Short mmCIF file of C-alpha atoms in Angstrom, two decimals:
data_model
loop_
_atom_site.label_atom_id
_atom_site.label_comp_id
_atom_site.label_asym_id
_atom_site.label_seq_id
_atom_site.Cartn_x
_atom_site.Cartn_y
_atom_site.Cartn_z
CA MET A 1 135.89 62.12 9.94
CA ARG A 2 138.53 64.27 10.86
CA THR A 3 139.12 62.09 13.28
CA SER A 4 138.32 61.28 9.85
CA ARG A 5 137.02 64.69 9.40
CA PHE A 6 134.52 62.50 7.81
CA ALA A 7 130.98 63.17 7.90
CA ALA A 8 127.85 61.62 6.91
CA ALA A 9 129.65 59.87 4.40
CA GLY A 10 135.17 62.26 7.28
CA ALA A 11 139.67 65.80 9.49
CA LEU A 12 140.73 68.77 9.22
CA LEU A 13 137.53 72.49 6.15
CA ALA A 14 135.99 77.93 2.30
CA LEU A 15 135.17 81.86 1.15
CA ALA A 16 134.61 83.96 -1.66
CA VAL A 17 133.86 81.06 -3.91
CA ALA A 18 136.17 82.16 -6.67
CA ALA A 19 138.98 82.32 -4.15
CA CYS A 20 138.53 79.31 -1.97
CA GLY A 21 136.03 76.77 -0.97
CA ALA A 22 134.54 74.04 -3.07
CA PRO A 23 134.46 74.21 -6.86
CA PRO A 24 133.13 77.46 -8.34
CA ALA A 25 129.46 77.93 -9.09
CA GLY A 26 128.43 75.91 -12.10
CA THR A 27 131.25 73.39 -11.72
CA LYS A 28 130.61 70.23 -13.68
CA GLY A 29 130.64 67.11 -11.57
CA ALA A 30 130.61 63.64 -13.04
CA ALA A 31 126.81 63.74 -12.97
CA GLY A 32 126.17 67.40 -13.81
CA ALA A 33 126.46 70.93 -12.49
CA PHE A 34 126.04 72.20 -8.96
CA GLU A 35 126.00 75.74 -7.64
CA ILE A 36 127.92 77.11 -4.68
CA THR A 37 125.90 79.43 -2.45
CA LYS A 38 127.97 81.31 0.12
CA ASP A 39 125.14 81.95 2.57
CA THR A 40 121.37 82.22 2.92
CA PRO A 41 119.24 85.41 3.05
CA PRO A 42 119.15 87.17 6.44
CA ALA A 43 116.39 86.10 8.80
CA LYS A 44 113.36 88.36 9.06
CA GLY A 45 112.44 87.51 12.61
CA PRO A 46 112.83 85.18 15.60
CA VAL A 47 111.74 81.57 15.92
CA ASP A 48 110.95 79.52 18.97
CA THR A 49 112.47 76.10 18.29
CA VAL A 50 114.76 74.72 15.59
CA THR A 51 115.29 70.97 15.21
CA TRP A 52 118.65 70.13 13.67
CA SER A 53 119.89 66.73 12.51
CA LEU A 54 123.28 65.20 13.28
CA TYR A 55 124.43 61.98 11.63
CA ALA A 56 125.85 60.71 14.94
CA GLU A 57 125.81 61.46 18.65
CA PRO A 58 128.94 63.22 19.94
CA GLN A 59 131.03 61.00 22.17
CA SER A 60 131.89 64.07 24.24
CA LEU A 61 131.37 67.83 24.32
CA ASP A 62 134.83 68.39 25.76
CA TYR A 63 136.53 70.76 23.31
CA ALA A 64 139.79 68.83 23.71
CA TYR A 65 138.14 65.96 21.82
CA ALA A 66 136.05 68.06 19.40
CA PHE A 67 137.76 66.86 16.25
CA ASP A 68 134.82 65.74 14.13
CA TYR A 69 131.55 67.00 12.68
CA PRO A 70 128.94 66.07 15.34
CA PRO A 71 130.63 67.58 18.42
CA ASN A 72 131.85 70.66 16.54
CA THR A 73 128.43 71.35 15.04
CA VAL A 74 127.02 71.50 18.57
CA LEU A 75 129.92 73.28 20.24
CA ALA A 76 130.13 75.98 17.55
CA ASN A 77 127.00 77.49 19.12
CA VAL A 78 128.01 76.95 22.74
CA CYS A 79 131.74 77.61 23.07
CA GLU A 80 133.98 80.30 21.65
CA GLN A 81 137.64 80.72 20.85
CA LEU A 82 140.30 83.37 21.30
CA MET A 83 140.04 84.11 17.58
CA ARG A 84 136.95 83.81 15.39
CA ILE A 85 136.89 82.23 11.94
CA THR A 86 134.02 83.77 10.00
CA PRO A 87 131.84 82.13 7.32
CA ASP A 88 134.07 83.66 4.64
CA LEU A 89 137.10 82.16 6.42
CA LYS A 90 138.59 85.37 7.72
CA VAL A 91 140.38 85.24 11.05
CA GLU A 92 139.26 88.06 13.37
CA PRO A 93 139.27 88.77 17.11
CA GLY A 94 137.03 86.58 19.25
CA LEU A 95 137.43 86.27 23.00
CA ALA A 96 140.74 88.04 22.47
CA THR A 97 140.42 91.64 21.34
CA ALA A 98 143.98 91.56 20.03
CA ALA A 99 146.68 89.03 19.15
CA GLU A 100 150.18 90.40 18.76
CA ALA A 101 153.58 88.88 18.09
CA PRO A 102 156.16 91.20 19.69
CA ASP A 103 158.80 88.78 18.44
CA PRO A 104 158.69 85.55 16.38
CA LYS A 105 158.53 83.35 19.49
CA ARG A 106 155.68 85.00 21.37
CA TRP A 107 151.93 85.48 20.91
CA VAL A 108 150.32 87.94 23.32
CA TYR A 109 146.52 87.86 23.69
CA THR A 110 144.49 90.69 25.18
CA ILE A 111 141.34 89.16 26.67
CA ARG A 112 137.94 90.72 25.93
CA PRO A 113 136.47 92.37 29.05
CA GLY A 114 132.94 91.90 30.32
CA VAL A 115 132.32 88.45 28.79
CA ARG A 116 130.16 86.14 30.90
CA PHE A 117 130.20 82.39 31.10
CA HIS A 118 126.88 80.55 30.99
CA HIS A 119 127.13 79.67 34.70
CA GLY A 120 127.59 83.30 35.69
CA SER A 121 131.31 83.97 36.19
CA THR A 122 133.26 86.55 34.15
CA LEU A 123 136.02 85.66 31.69
CA THR A 124 139.58 86.29 32.94
CA ALA A 125 143.11 85.41 31.93
CA ASP A 126 142.99 82.52 34.41
CA ASP A 127 140.24 80.84 32.39
CA VAL A 128 142.25 81.27 29.20
CA VAL A 129 145.42 79.80 30.68
CA ALA A 130 143.56 76.83 32.17
CA SER A 131 141.75 76.14 28.89
CA MET A 132 144.87 76.29 26.75
CA ARG A 133 147.14 74.32 29.06
CA ARG A 134 144.78 71.32 28.95
CA HIS A 135 145.90 70.59 25.39
CA MET A 136 149.45 70.11 26.65
CA ASP A 137 148.48 67.79 29.49
CA PRO A 138 149.15 64.15 28.52
CA LYS A 139 146.55 63.05 31.09
CA VAL A 140 143.90 64.87 29.04
CA GLY A 141 145.01 63.38 25.74
CA SER A 142 143.78 66.26 23.62
CA TYR A 143 143.17 65.56 19.95
CA TRP A 144 144.50 69.08 19.30
CA VAL A 145 147.88 68.52 20.93
CA SER A 146 149.68 69.02 17.61
CA VAL A 147 148.66 72.69 17.57
CA TYR A 148 150.68 73.13 20.77
CA ARG A 149 153.74 71.17 19.67
CA ASN A 150 155.84 74.35 19.42
CA VAL A 151 154.60 75.87 22.71
CA GLU A 152 157.10 76.11 25.56
CA ARG A 153 154.76 77.59 28.14
CA ILE A 154 151.60 79.66 28.58
CA ASP A 155 151.61 82.45 31.18
CA LYS A 156 149.17 84.92 32.63
CA THR A 157 150.99 88.23 32.09
CA GLY A 158 148.21 90.52 33.27
CA PRO A 159 144.63 90.33 34.63
CA MET A 160 143.39 90.24 31.03
CA GLU A 161 146.53 89.22 29.16
CA VAL A 162 148.01 85.83 28.26
CA THR A 163 151.38 85.22 26.64
CA VAL A 164 152.26 82.07 24.71
CA HIS A 165 156.01 81.40 24.59
CA LEU A 166 157.13 79.31 21.63
CA LYS A 167 160.08 76.99 21.12
CA LYS A 168 160.27 78.21 17.54
CA PRO A 169 158.21 80.55 15.32
CA ASP A 170 154.66 79.35 14.65
CA GLN A 171 152.45 81.57 12.51
CA LEU A 172 149.77 78.92 12.18
CA PHE A 173 149.28 78.79 15.95
CA ASN A 174 147.35 82.06 16.03
CA GLU A 175 145.01 80.96 13.23
CA GLU A 176 144.39 77.70 15.07
CA MET A 177 143.15 79.77 18.01
CA GLY A 178 139.95 80.05 15.98
CA THR A 179 139.43 76.28 16.23
CA SER A 180 138.76 73.97 19.16
CA ALA A 181 142.44 74.43 20.03
CA GLY A 182 141.55 77.98 21.10
CA THR A 183 138.27 77.23 22.89
CA ILE A 184 137.90 78.86 26.30
CA ALA A 185 135.85 77.33 29.12
CA SER A 186 135.60 78.46 32.73
CA ALA A 187 138.49 77.20 34.85
CA ALA A 188 136.02 76.14 37.55
CA SER A 189 134.14 73.85 35.17
CA LEU A 190 137.36 72.31 33.86
CA ALA A 191 138.31 71.30 37.38
CA LYS A 192 135.26 69.03 37.57
CA GLU A 193 135.74 65.39 36.73
CA GLY A 194 133.74 64.41 33.68
CA TYR A 195 133.79 67.79 31.90
CA GLY A 196 131.91 67.57 28.61
CA THR A 197 129.78 64.56 29.58
CA PRO A 198 125.97 64.53 29.84
CA ASP A 199 126.19 64.64 33.64
CA VAL A 200 128.63 67.56 33.96
CA GLY A 201 128.14 69.48 30.71
CA VAL A 202 130.20 72.51 29.69
CA ASP A 203 130.52 76.14 30.77
CA CYS A 204 131.39 78.45 27.88
CA THR A 205 130.52 81.90 26.52
CA GLY A 206 128.66 81.28 23.23
CA PRO A 207 125.24 82.55 22.13
CA PHE A 208 123.62 79.29 23.26
CA SER A 209 124.11 77.28 26.43
CA LEU A 210 123.74 73.55 26.97
CA ASP A 211 120.23 72.88 28.26
CA SER A 212 120.01 69.08 28.25
CA TRP A 213 121.61 65.97 26.78
CA GLN A 214 119.40 62.92 26.39
CA LYS A 215 121.74 60.06 25.57
CA GLY A 216 120.90 58.40 22.29
CA GLN A 217 118.33 61.04 21.38
CA SER A 218 119.24 64.70 21.40
CA ILE A 219 121.25 67.64 22.72
CA THR A 220 119.19 70.75 23.37
CA LEU A 221 120.61 74.26 23.45
CA LYS A 222 118.90 77.39 24.77
CA LYS A 223 119.48 81.05 24.01
CA PHE A 224 121.96 82.73 26.36
CA GLY A 225 120.58 86.09 27.44
CA GLY A 226 123.94 87.36 28.64
CA TYR A 227 125.78 86.95 25.35
CA TRP A 228 128.37 89.66 24.73
CA ASP A 229 128.16 90.13 20.93
CA PRO A 230 124.97 91.92 19.76
CA SER A 231 125.79 91.17 16.11
CA LEU A 232 125.22 87.48 16.83
CA ALA A 233 122.34 87.69 19.27
CA PRO A 234 120.38 84.43 18.78
CA LYS A 235 117.07 84.57 16.93
CA ALA A 236 116.02 81.08 18.05
CA ASN A 237 115.08 80.34 21.64
CA THR A 238 116.00 76.68 21.36
CA ILE A 239 118.03 74.45 19.05
CA ARG A 240 117.37 70.75 19.46
CA ASN A 241 120.08 68.61 17.84
CA VAL A 242 118.71 65.13 17.12
CA PHE A 243 120.82 62.09 16.23
CA ILE A 244 119.79 60.26 13.04
CA PRO A 245 122.54 57.81 12.05
CA ASP A 246 120.62 56.14 9.22
CA PRO A 247 121.20 58.21 6.03
CA ALA A 248 117.81 57.37 4.48
CA ALA A 249 115.95 58.15 7.69
CA ARG A 250 117.75 61.48 7.94
CA VAL A 251 116.79 62.46 4.40
CA ASN A 252 113.18 61.40 4.96
CA ALA A 253 112.98 63.44 8.16
CA LEU A 254 114.13 66.53 6.25
CA LEU A 255 111.68 65.90 3.41
CA ALA A 256 108.80 65.44 5.83
CA GLY A 257 109.67 68.56 7.83
CA GLU A 258 110.24 66.52 10.98
CA VAL A 259 113.62 68.24 11.31
CA ASP A 260 114.42 71.72 10.05
CA GLY A 261 117.89 71.24 8.71
CA GLY A 262 121.27 69.62 8.80
CA TYR A 263 124.81 69.88 7.50
CA LEU A 264 126.90 67.29 5.72
CA LEU A 265 124.13 65.30 4.15
CA PRO A 266 124.39 61.86 2.53
CA SER A 267 124.98 62.23 -1.21
CA SER A 268 122.58 59.37 -1.82
CA GLY A 269 119.81 61.74 -0.76
CA PHE A 270 120.79 64.66 -3.01
CA PRO A 271 118.32 63.85 -5.83
CA LYS A 272 115.35 63.89 -3.45
CA LEU A 273 116.56 66.88 -1.46
CA ARG A 274 117.14 68.92 -4.62
CA THR A 275 113.47 68.62 -5.56
CA ALA A 276 112.05 68.87 -2.04
CA THR A 277 109.06 71.13 -1.44
CA SER A 278 109.82 71.34 2.28
CA GLY A 279 113.08 73.27 1.90
CA THR A 280 116.25 73.89 -0.06
CA LEU A 281 119.46 71.92 -0.52
CA TYR A 282 122.49 74.23 -0.50
CA PHE A 283 126.06 73.57 -1.53
CA GLY A 284 128.46 75.85 0.29
CA PRO A 285 132.17 76.73 0.31
CA ASN A 286 134.41 74.01 1.63
CA THR A 287 137.98 73.10 2.54
CA THR A 288 137.34 69.39 2.30
CA ALA A 289 139.02 66.68 0.28
CA VAL A 290 138.33 62.95 0.20
CA ASN A 291 141.52 60.90 0.47
CA LEU A 292 142.89 57.45 1.06
CA ILE A 293 145.38 57.38 3.93
CA PRO A 294 148.10 54.73 3.91
CA THR A 295 148.30 53.99 7.64
CA ASP A 296 151.22 51.55 7.62
CA LEU A 297 154.25 52.64 5.61
CA LYS A 298 156.17 49.63 6.91
CA GLY A 299 153.94 47.25 5.00
CA THR A 300 153.06 46.81 1.33
CA LEU A 301 152.23 50.49 0.93
CA GLY A 302 155.65 51.48 2.23
CA ASP A 303 156.93 51.43 -1.36
CA VAL A 304 156.03 54.68 -3.13
CA LYS A 305 155.69 52.74 -6.40
CA VAL A 306 152.86 50.71 -4.88
CA ARG A 307 151.09 53.83 -3.60
CA LYS A 308 151.48 55.52 -6.97
CA ALA A 309 150.26 52.45 -8.82
CA LEU A 310 147.13 52.20 -6.69
CA SER A 311 146.43 55.88 -7.31
CA MET A 312 146.92 55.43 -11.07
CA ALA A 313 144.49 52.50 -11.16
CA LEU A 314 141.58 54.32 -9.52
CA ASP A 315 138.55 55.36 -11.57
CA ARG A 316 137.97 58.75 -9.92
CA ASP A 317 135.10 59.77 -12.20
CA GLY A 318 133.33 56.51 -11.43
CA ILE A 319 133.95 56.95 -7.72
CA ILE A 320 132.51 60.48 -7.85
CA ARG A 321 129.37 59.24 -9.59
CA ALA A 322 128.84 56.37 -7.15
CA ALA A 323 130.06 57.90 -3.89
CA ALA A 324 129.25 61.61 -4.27
CA GLY A 325 126.28 61.61 -6.59
CA GLY A 326 128.35 63.56 -9.08
CA VAL A 327 128.66 66.51 -6.70
CA ALA A 328 132.45 66.66 -6.58
CA THR A 329 135.56 67.29 -8.66
CA PRO A 330 138.62 65.02 -8.98
CA ALA A 331 141.55 66.06 -6.78
CA LYS A 332 145.24 66.23 -7.68
CA ALA A 333 146.53 66.87 -4.14
CA PRO A 334 145.50 65.70 -0.68
CA GLY A 335 144.99 69.25 0.64
CA ALA A 336 141.81 70.89 -0.64
CA THR A 337 142.01 73.94 -2.90
CA GLY A 338 139.49 75.62 -0.61
CA ALA A 339 142.05 75.69 2.19
CA TRP A 340 144.22 78.28 0.43
CA GLY A 341 142.45 81.39 1.73
CA ILE A 342 145.76 83.12 2.50
CA ALA A 343 146.67 83.22 -1.22
CA PRO A 344 143.73 81.99 -3.36
CA GLU A 345 144.88 83.27 -6.74
CA ALA A 346 148.42 81.99 -6.37
CA ALA A 347 147.00 78.68 -5.19
CA LYS A 348 145.31 78.15 -8.54
CA GLU A 349 148.66 78.48 -10.30
CA TYR A 350 150.37 76.12 -7.85
CA TYR A 351 147.60 73.55 -8.30
CA ALA A 352 147.65 73.81 -12.10
CA LYS A 353 151.32 72.81 -12.15
CA LEU A 354 150.65 69.52 -10.37
CA PRO A 355 150.55 66.40 -12.55
CA ALA A 356 147.13 65.24 -13.64
CA LEU A 357 145.99 61.99 -12.04
CA THR A 358 145.17 60.09 -15.21
CA ARG A 359 143.89 56.55 -14.94
CA ASP A 360 146.43 54.11 -16.36
CA VAL A 361 145.81 50.52 -15.32
CA ALA A 362 148.50 49.06 -17.57
CA GLY A 363 151.10 51.51 -16.30
CA ALA A 364 150.03 50.86 -12.72
CA LYS A 365 150.36 47.11 -13.17
CA LYS A 366 153.88 47.60 -14.52
CA LEU A 367 154.81 49.66 -11.43
CA ILE A 368 153.54 46.87 -9.17
CA GLU A 369 155.71 44.40 -11.02
CA GLU A 370 158.75 46.69 -10.75
CA ALA A 371 158.14 46.96 -7.00
CA GLY A 372 157.93 43.19 -6.67
CA ALA A 373 154.51 43.62 -5.10
CA THR A 374 152.41 41.37 -7.33
CA GLY A 375 150.15 39.24 -5.15
CA LYS A 376 150.90 41.19 -1.96
CA LYS A 377 148.06 42.05 0.40
CA ILE A 378 146.61 45.38 1.50
CA VAL A 379 143.98 45.58 4.22
CA MET A 380 141.51 48.47 3.89
CA ALA A 381 138.95 49.45 6.51
CA THR A 382 135.32 49.63 5.47
CA SER A 383 132.17 50.41 7.42
CA THR A 384 128.42 50.82 7.21
CA LEU A 385 128.80 54.22 8.90
CA SER A 386 128.13 55.74 5.50
CA PRO A 387 127.50 54.43 1.99
CA GLU A 388 130.49 56.38 0.66
CA ILE A 389 132.93 54.32 2.69
CA GLY A 390 131.76 51.04 1.22
CA VAL A 391 131.56 52.39 -2.31
CA ILE A 392 135.12 53.67 -2.20
CA ALA A 393 136.43 50.55 -0.50
CA ASN A 394 134.93 48.38 -3.24
CA ALA A 395 136.44 50.65 -5.91
CA VAL A 396 139.87 50.35 -4.28
CA GLN A 397 139.54 46.58 -4.08
CA SER A 398 138.64 46.42 -7.77
CA ALA A 399 141.52 48.72 -8.77
CA GLY A 400 143.97 46.75 -6.67
CA GLN A 401 142.98 43.44 -8.14
CA ALA A 402 143.29 44.86 -11.67
CA ILE A 403 146.97 45.61 -11.08
CA GLY A 404 147.92 42.51 -9.13
CA LEU A 405 147.34 43.54 -5.52
CA GLN A 406 145.24 41.56 -3.08
CA VAL A 407 142.97 44.07 -1.34
CA GLU A 408 141.19 42.68 1.70
CA LEU A 409 138.31 44.72 3.16
CA LYS A 410 138.04 44.70 6.93
CA ALA A 411 134.65 45.72 8.30
CA VAL A 412 134.78 48.18 11.19
CA ALA A 413 131.74 48.97 13.34
CA PRO A 414 130.35 52.49 12.78
CA GLU A 415 131.10 53.59 16.33
CA ALA A 416 134.69 52.35 15.98
CA TYR A 417 135.50 53.99 12.65
CA THR A 418 136.36 57.33 14.24
CA ALA A 419 138.77 55.56 16.59
CA LEU A 420 140.93 54.73 13.57
CA PHE A 421 141.94 58.39 13.56
CA SER A 422 142.47 58.86 17.27
CA ASP A 423 143.85 55.55 18.52
CA PRO A 424 146.98 53.98 16.95
CA LYS A 425 146.00 50.59 18.36
CA ALA A 426 142.76 50.71 16.38
CA ARG A 427 144.79 50.95 13.17
CA GLU A 428 146.84 47.83 13.84
CA GLY A 429 146.52 45.40 10.94
CA ILE A 430 145.06 48.05 8.62
CA ASP A 431 146.96 49.53 5.67
CA LEU A 432 144.45 51.95 4.22
CA VAL A 433 141.51 54.08 5.38
CA MET A 434 139.25 56.50 3.60
CA THR A 435 138.73 59.95 5.04
CA ILE A 436 136.89 63.16 4.31
CA TRP A 437 139.38 65.66 5.70
CA TYR A 438 138.82 69.36 6.22
CA ASP A 439 140.89 72.29 7.38
CA SER A 440 139.45 74.66 9.97
CA THR A 441 141.62 77.64 9.00
CA PRO A 442 142.22 79.43 5.69
CA ASP A 443 145.85 78.33 5.74
CA PRO A 444 146.98 75.27 3.72
CA LEU A 445 149.83 74.80 6.19
CA GLU A 446 147.22 73.39 8.58
CA PHE A 447 146.93 70.30 6.41
CA TYR A 448 150.45 69.97 5.05
CA GLY A 449 151.87 70.56 8.52
CA ILE A 450 150.35 67.31 9.81
CA LEU A 451 152.62 65.27 7.55
CA THR A 452 155.69 66.17 9.60
CA THR A 453 157.58 63.47 11.47
CA GLY A 454 155.75 62.38 14.61
CA ASP A 455 152.61 64.48 14.16
CA PHE A 456 149.45 63.08 15.79
CA ALA A 457 147.62 62.99 12.45
CA ASN A 458 150.57 61.63 10.45
CA TYR A 459 148.92 58.22 10.57
CA GLY A 460 151.31 56.36 8.31
CA GLY A 461 154.46 57.58 10.00
CA TYR A 462 155.78 59.46 6.95
CA SER A 463 159.17 61.02 7.68
CA ASN A 464 161.15 63.32 5.41
CA PRO A 465 163.76 65.75 6.85
CA GLU A 466 163.46 68.03 3.80
CA TYR A 467 159.71 68.20 4.29
CA ASP A 468 160.01 68.88 8.03
CA ALA A 469 162.45 71.73 7.39
CA LEU A 470 160.06 73.34 4.89
CA VAL A 471 157.21 73.18 7.41
CA ASP A 472 159.38 75.06 9.90
CA GLU A 473 160.30 77.57 7.20
CA ALA A 474 156.65 78.19 6.34
CA ASN A 475 155.67 78.54 9.98
CA ALA A 476 158.25 81.30 10.42
CA GLN A 477 156.95 83.35 7.48
CA ALA A 478 154.57 86.07 8.65
CA ASP A 479 153.82 87.18 5.10
CA PRO A 480 150.92 85.04 3.79
CA ALA A 481 152.13 85.08 0.19
CA ALA A 482 155.60 83.90 1.16
CA ARG A 483 154.14 81.21 3.39
CA ALA A 484 151.85 80.02 0.61
CA ALA A 485 154.80 79.73 -1.78
CA THR A 486 156.62 77.52 0.71
CA VAL A 487 153.50 75.41 1.28
CA ALA A 488 153.29 74.94 -2.49
CA ARG A 489 156.66 73.18 -2.28
CA LEU A 490 155.27 70.99 0.49
CA GLN A 491 152.30 70.18 -1.71
CA GLU A 492 154.62 69.09 -4.52
CA ILE A 493 156.54 66.75 -2.20
CA ALA A 494 153.35 65.27 -0.73
CA VAL A 495 152.06 64.57 -4.25
CA ARG A 496 155.41 63.18 -5.42
CA ASP A 497 155.68 60.84 -2.42
CA VAL A 498 151.97 59.94 -2.52
CA VAL A 499 151.80 60.37 1.26
CA TRP A 500 148.01 60.36 0.96
CA ILE A 501 146.11 59.29 -2.17
CA PRO A 502 143.74 62.11 -3.27
CA LEU A 503 140.33 61.19 -4.65
CA TYR A 504 138.03 64.22 -4.96
CA GLU A 505 136.88 67.50 -3.42
CA VAL A 506 133.31 68.18 -2.35
CA PRO A 507 131.24 71.24 -1.49
CA HIS A 508 129.72 71.52 1.98
CA SER A 509 126.05 70.54 2.00
CA MET A 510 123.16 71.93 4.03
CA PHE A 511 119.38 71.48 3.87
CA LEU A 512 117.17 74.16 5.37
CA ASN A 513 113.42 74.10 5.84
CA LYS A 514 111.61 76.84 3.93
CA ARG A 515 110.38 78.43 7.17
CA LEU A 516 113.97 79.28 8.15
CA THR A 517 116.89 81.26 6.76
CA GLY A 518 120.09 82.98 7.88
CA ALA A 519 122.44 80.03 8.48
CA PRO A 520 125.81 79.98 6.69
CA THR A 521 126.19 77.20 4.14
CA GLY A 522 129.92 76.53 4.34
CA ILE A 523 132.35 74.51 6.41
CA ALA A 524 132.95 77.42 8.82
CA GLN A 525 129.82 76.24 10.65
CA LEU A 526 132.11 73.92 12.59
CA VAL A 527 133.75 76.87 14.36
CA PHE A 528 131.29 79.74 13.82
CA PRO A 529 127.96 80.01 15.75
CA TRP A 530 125.79 79.07 12.79
CA GLY A 531 122.63 78.91 14.89
CA ALA A 532 122.80 82.54 16.00
CA PRO A 533 121.70 84.16 12.70
CA LEU A 534 119.17 81.39 12.00
CA GLY A 535 115.62 82.70 12.15
CA SER A 536 112.27 83.07 10.43
CA ALA A 537 112.14 83.36 6.64
CA GLY A 538 108.77 85.08 6.68
#
């Protein structure tokens, strides 16, 4: 969900494993070791059809609302962005051959010539301008509007050139052009009412085009013969994405070979998938952390002592065993260590200096008493969308009761859980939600930037002028090392103020049938065309 960047369990995301991503190979989880595999062996030949599992049906294929795992997994093969984020989380040219900043308040994009849309037209600056401006249109209601918060205007400055004028320096903006915020669709298709729906579809430039969408069943993609990048020419003729919301049914379908693969698998199925004869369970690099988000800082959780006490009372090792099957490591900060691709070695030092989150129920109870919060109520959302949500909600309820808080669990329908992260009205009456949040870019500022005053994803309404000023400072620093040092200060403040309550970090999971190989294993599959290199293993 990233709208909880949550998955089959949760946001906003991963590279040379020692540098970023999930824990290093051989990391000990609460239930044993797990290995990180960066990718799979190259395919040896083409395949006709691949059947891929999604844990839910996308509500839309409009890139403006592609803020969660199911739609992004599909769109990564169909639509492309101005910049491309690779499986090792490097940012390189995509539909723009160059991105330049002639001064701190401008980004100038040179558009790649000769690129065709699936419906036959050729990519121009007009398509880029139309695609980008939609995020700034309140009538659209883009989930990516925060990326454009510093944009003053977007102009066509040549037949194949687009200039973004900024209100203030924004280094992160260019990296975000590798996410859905930088997706380019044909201007003609965007003018049609219902863009991204089963009836209208999408018109993009990726290696696969949308063939059909059978509501409640599947989304089928077909190879696009006019694709511009020979290095990612598709090896599969068809990818059929099937929706399997029940975790057990999804695992059984993989074991039986009824589906060929899937990302973000339920941890409850890891034991069976690890020993499967039909394929291999991979753990890949990640930028994902599991957190609790206080969504109402005007209520009981408005007191930092209460937030800190709840964090102190949590049994993170127990939660990892029950919710993640032991395939995770406890977290000390809400932003994942895998999201520090711009300065991975320095990030380790910054992280090591953070205070350890040691369980201390007695100390937590004392904090609750000092805050005058004994007996006060907290409402936490829970759902059957995934077993992890219920497991963590029960653990929070138990921890809260142990320190004198009354934790009430409010059941939310699976289809409504994502709305908690996109609709403020859906969060009314709720104090706490669990999320699996990922970053799409290799820049930790992507996560820590959302905690600024008024940001779309600042769900609790946290506001700190010192923090806001540091975000602006980081966004003006072109040097990655300098920016990372400033973000480290943001990380310290976020941990001190317990803006979010960190639980654990997880690797990205993928199962692949033994007849196939070539797909990347990591979180970059949400923005990189993972289906293009997927082909025959024999």
